[in-house]
Coordinates of C-alpha atoms and ligand atoms in Angstrom, one line a residue:
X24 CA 26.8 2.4 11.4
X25 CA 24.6 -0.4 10.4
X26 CA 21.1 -0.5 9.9
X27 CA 20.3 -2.1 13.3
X28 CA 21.9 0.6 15.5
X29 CA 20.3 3.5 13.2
X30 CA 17.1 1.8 13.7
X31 CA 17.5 1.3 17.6
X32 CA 18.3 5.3 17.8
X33 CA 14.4 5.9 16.4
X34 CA 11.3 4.3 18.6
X35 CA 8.6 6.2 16.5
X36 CA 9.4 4.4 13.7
X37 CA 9.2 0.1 13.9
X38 CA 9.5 -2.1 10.8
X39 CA 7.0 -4.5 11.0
X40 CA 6.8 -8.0 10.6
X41 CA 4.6 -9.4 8.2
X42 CA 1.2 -9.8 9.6
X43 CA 0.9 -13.4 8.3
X44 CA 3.4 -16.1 6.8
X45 CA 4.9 -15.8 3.9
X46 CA 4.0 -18.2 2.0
X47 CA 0.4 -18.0 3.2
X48 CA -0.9 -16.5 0.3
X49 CA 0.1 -19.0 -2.2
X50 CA -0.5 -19.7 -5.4
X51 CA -1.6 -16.3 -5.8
X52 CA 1.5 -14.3 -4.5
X53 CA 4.0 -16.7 -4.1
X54 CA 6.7 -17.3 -1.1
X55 CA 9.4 -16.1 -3.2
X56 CA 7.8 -12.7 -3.9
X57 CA 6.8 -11.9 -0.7
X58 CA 10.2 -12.4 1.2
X59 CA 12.0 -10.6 -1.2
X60 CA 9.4 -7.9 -1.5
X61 CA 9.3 -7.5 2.7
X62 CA 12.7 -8.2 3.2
X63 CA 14.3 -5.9 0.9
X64 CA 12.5 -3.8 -0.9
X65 CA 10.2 -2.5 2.2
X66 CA 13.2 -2.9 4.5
X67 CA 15.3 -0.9 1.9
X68 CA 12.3 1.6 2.1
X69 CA 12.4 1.9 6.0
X70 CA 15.9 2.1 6.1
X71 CA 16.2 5.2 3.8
X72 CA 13.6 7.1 5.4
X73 CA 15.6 6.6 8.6
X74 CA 18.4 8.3 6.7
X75 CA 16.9 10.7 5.1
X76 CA 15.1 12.3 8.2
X77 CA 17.6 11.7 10.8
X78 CA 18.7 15.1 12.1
X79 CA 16.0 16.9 11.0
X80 CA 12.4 18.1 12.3
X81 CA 10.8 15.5 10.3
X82 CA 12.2 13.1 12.9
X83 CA 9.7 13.9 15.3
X84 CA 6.6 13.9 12.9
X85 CA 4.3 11.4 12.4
X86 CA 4.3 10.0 8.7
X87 CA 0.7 11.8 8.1
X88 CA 1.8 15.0 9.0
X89 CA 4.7 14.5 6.5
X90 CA 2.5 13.7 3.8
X91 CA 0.6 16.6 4.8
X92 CA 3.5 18.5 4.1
X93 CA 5.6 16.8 1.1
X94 CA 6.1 19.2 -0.7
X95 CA 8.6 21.1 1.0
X96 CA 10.5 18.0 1.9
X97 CA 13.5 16.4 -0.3
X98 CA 12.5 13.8 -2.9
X99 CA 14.5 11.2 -0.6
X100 CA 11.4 11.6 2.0
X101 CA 8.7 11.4 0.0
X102 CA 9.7 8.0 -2.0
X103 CA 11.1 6.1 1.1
X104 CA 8.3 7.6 3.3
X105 CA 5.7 6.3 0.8
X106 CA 7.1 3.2 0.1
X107 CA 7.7 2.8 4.1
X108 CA 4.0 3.6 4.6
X109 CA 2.8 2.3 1.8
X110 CA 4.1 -1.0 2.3
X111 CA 3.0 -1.1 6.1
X112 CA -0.7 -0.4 4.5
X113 CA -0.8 -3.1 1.7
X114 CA 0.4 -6.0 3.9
X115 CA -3.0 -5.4 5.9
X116 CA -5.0 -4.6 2.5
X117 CA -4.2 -9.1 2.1
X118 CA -4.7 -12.3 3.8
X119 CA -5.6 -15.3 2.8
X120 CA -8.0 -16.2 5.1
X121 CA -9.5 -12.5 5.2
X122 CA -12.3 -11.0 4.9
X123 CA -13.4 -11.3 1.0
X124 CA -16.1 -9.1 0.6
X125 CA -16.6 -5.0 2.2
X126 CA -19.4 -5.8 4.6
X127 CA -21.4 -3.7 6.9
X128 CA -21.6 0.6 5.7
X129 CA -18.6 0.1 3.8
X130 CA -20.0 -2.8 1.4
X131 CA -23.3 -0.4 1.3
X132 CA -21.1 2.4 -0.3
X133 CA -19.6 0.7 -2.6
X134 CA -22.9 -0.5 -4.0
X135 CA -24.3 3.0 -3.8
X136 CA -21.1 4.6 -5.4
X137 CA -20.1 1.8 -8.0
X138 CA -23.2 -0.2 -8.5
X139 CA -21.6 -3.1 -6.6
X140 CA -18.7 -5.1 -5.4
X141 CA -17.8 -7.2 -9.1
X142 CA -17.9 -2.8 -10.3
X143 CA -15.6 -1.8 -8.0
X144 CA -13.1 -4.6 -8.6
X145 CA -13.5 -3.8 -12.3
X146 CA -12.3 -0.1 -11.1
X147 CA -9.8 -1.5 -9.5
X148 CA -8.4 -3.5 -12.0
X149 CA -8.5 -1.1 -14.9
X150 CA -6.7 1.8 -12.9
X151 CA -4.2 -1.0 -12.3
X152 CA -3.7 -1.7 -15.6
X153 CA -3.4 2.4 -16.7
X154 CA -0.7 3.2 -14.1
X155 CA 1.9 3.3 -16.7
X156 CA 5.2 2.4 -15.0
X157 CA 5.1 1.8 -10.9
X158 CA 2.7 2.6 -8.6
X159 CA 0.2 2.0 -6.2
X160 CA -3.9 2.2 -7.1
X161 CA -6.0 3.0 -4.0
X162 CA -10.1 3.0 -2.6
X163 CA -10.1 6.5 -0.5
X164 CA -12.6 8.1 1.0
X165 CA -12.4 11.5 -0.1
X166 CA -12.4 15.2 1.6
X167 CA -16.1 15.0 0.8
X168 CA -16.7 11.9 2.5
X169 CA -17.0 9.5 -1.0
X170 CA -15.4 6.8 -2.0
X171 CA -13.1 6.8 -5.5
X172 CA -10.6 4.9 -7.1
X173 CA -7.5 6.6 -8.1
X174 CA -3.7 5.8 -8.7
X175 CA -0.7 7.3 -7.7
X176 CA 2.7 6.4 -9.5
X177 CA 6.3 5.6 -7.9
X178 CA 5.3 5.3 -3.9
X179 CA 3.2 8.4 -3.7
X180 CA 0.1 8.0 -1.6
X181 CA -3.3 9.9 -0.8
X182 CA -2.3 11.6 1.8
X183 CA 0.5 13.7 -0.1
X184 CA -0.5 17.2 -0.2
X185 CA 0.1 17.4 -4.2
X186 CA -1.3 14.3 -5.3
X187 CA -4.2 14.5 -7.7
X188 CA -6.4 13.6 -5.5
X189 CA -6.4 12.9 -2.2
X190 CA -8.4 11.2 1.3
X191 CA -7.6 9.0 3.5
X192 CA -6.9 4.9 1.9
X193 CA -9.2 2.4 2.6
X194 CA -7.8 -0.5 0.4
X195 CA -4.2 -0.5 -1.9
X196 CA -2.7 -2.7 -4.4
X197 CA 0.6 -2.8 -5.3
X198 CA 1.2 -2.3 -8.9
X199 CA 5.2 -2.5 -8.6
X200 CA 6.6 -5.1 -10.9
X201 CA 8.6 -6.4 -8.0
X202 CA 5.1 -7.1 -6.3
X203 CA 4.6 -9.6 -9.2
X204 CA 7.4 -10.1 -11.4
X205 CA 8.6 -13.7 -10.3
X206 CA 5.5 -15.1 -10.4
X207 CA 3.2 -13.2 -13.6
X208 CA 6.5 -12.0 -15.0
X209 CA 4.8 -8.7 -17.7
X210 CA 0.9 -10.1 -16.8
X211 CA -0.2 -7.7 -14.8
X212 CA -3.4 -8.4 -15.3
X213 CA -3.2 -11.8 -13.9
X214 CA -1.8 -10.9 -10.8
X215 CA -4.5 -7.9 -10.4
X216 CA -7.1 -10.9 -10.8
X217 CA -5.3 -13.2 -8.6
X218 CA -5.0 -10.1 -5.7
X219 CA -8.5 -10.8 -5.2
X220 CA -7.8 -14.1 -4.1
X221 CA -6.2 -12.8 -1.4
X222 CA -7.5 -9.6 -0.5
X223 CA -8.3 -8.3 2.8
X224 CA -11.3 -5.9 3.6
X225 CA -11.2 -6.0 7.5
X226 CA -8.7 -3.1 7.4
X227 CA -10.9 -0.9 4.8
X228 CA -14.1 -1.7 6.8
X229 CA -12.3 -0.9 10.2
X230 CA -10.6 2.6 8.8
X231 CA -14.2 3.6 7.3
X232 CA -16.5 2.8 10.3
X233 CA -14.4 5.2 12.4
X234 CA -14.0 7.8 9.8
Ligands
MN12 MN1 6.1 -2.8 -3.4

């Protein structure tokens, strides 16, 4: 069976096009990067969660109530579930004509929680650089209604049950090398500065005014 007819059997689940071209976010992420990076790696992502759920309850979840869940599901869920999910969310986190800086409540608690916007990137940045391996680093809101910076490595997320911490994402950055590889090559660094180039806050400001 190939991917297309396993796909057509499941209408909760759509992969999505990329919400922009790709080479729109050039020189920052380049062309190359992001076809590869959508068309494979997220595809590949999709396609094994399709696998790995097909015939079982999980079919009939909704990816939250998964995560809710994860531990009691096999390790084939969680990392093609997250990276599914987690993909879907970082592809909204950028644009290149986006909105640049958290405006409105949201820009108001970061500077309340981090001292301001150039603090928060800092944050950012220097979880980025500590996630030893892969991973994704992440602006939640947490269960107690603040805002904090954490990490999670391989494509866990903040809404998986047994995650250090977790809340609900407001902003993600994909710390992957094959987010960056081509372009950066080991300079991670440079591509975390670059991402905010690029970035997107429209997403985080819409998810935090209706939270
Ligand atoms: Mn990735």
């Amino acid at each position: 069976m190939g991917f297309d007819s396993l796909s057509s059997a499941y209408t909760m689940f759509t992969f999505p096009d990329l919400p922009y071209s790709s080479n729109s976010l050039e020189p920052y992420i380049d062309q190359k990067t992001m076809e590869i990076h959508h068309g494979k790696h997220h595809k590949a992502y999709f396609d094994n969660f399709l696998k790995a759920i097909q015939g079982t309850p999980l079919e009939k979840e909704s990816l939250e109530s998964i995560f809710a869940n994860i531990s009691k599901a096999p390790a084939a869920v969680r990392n093609n579930g997250g990276g599914f999910y987690n993909h879907n969310f970082f592809w909204n986190c950028l644009h290149a004509q986006g909105q640049k800086i958290p405006a409105g409540r949201l820009g108001q608690e970061i500077n309340a929680s981090f001292g301001s916007y150039e603090a928060l990137q800092k944050n950012l940045i220097d979880s980025g650089l500590a996630r030893f391996g892969s991973g994704f680093v992440w602006l939640i809101l947490n269960s107690t209604g603040k805002l904090e910076v954490m990490s999670t490595p391989n494509q866990n997320n903040p809404l998986m049950q047994d995650e250090s911490k977790t809340g609900k994402p407001l902003m993600a950055i994909d710390v992957w090398e094959h987010a960056y590889y081509l372009n950066y090559q080991n300079r991670r660094a440079d591509y975390l500065a670059a991402f905010f180039n690029v970035v997107d806050w429209s997403q985080a400001i819409s998810i935090f005014e209706k939270a």
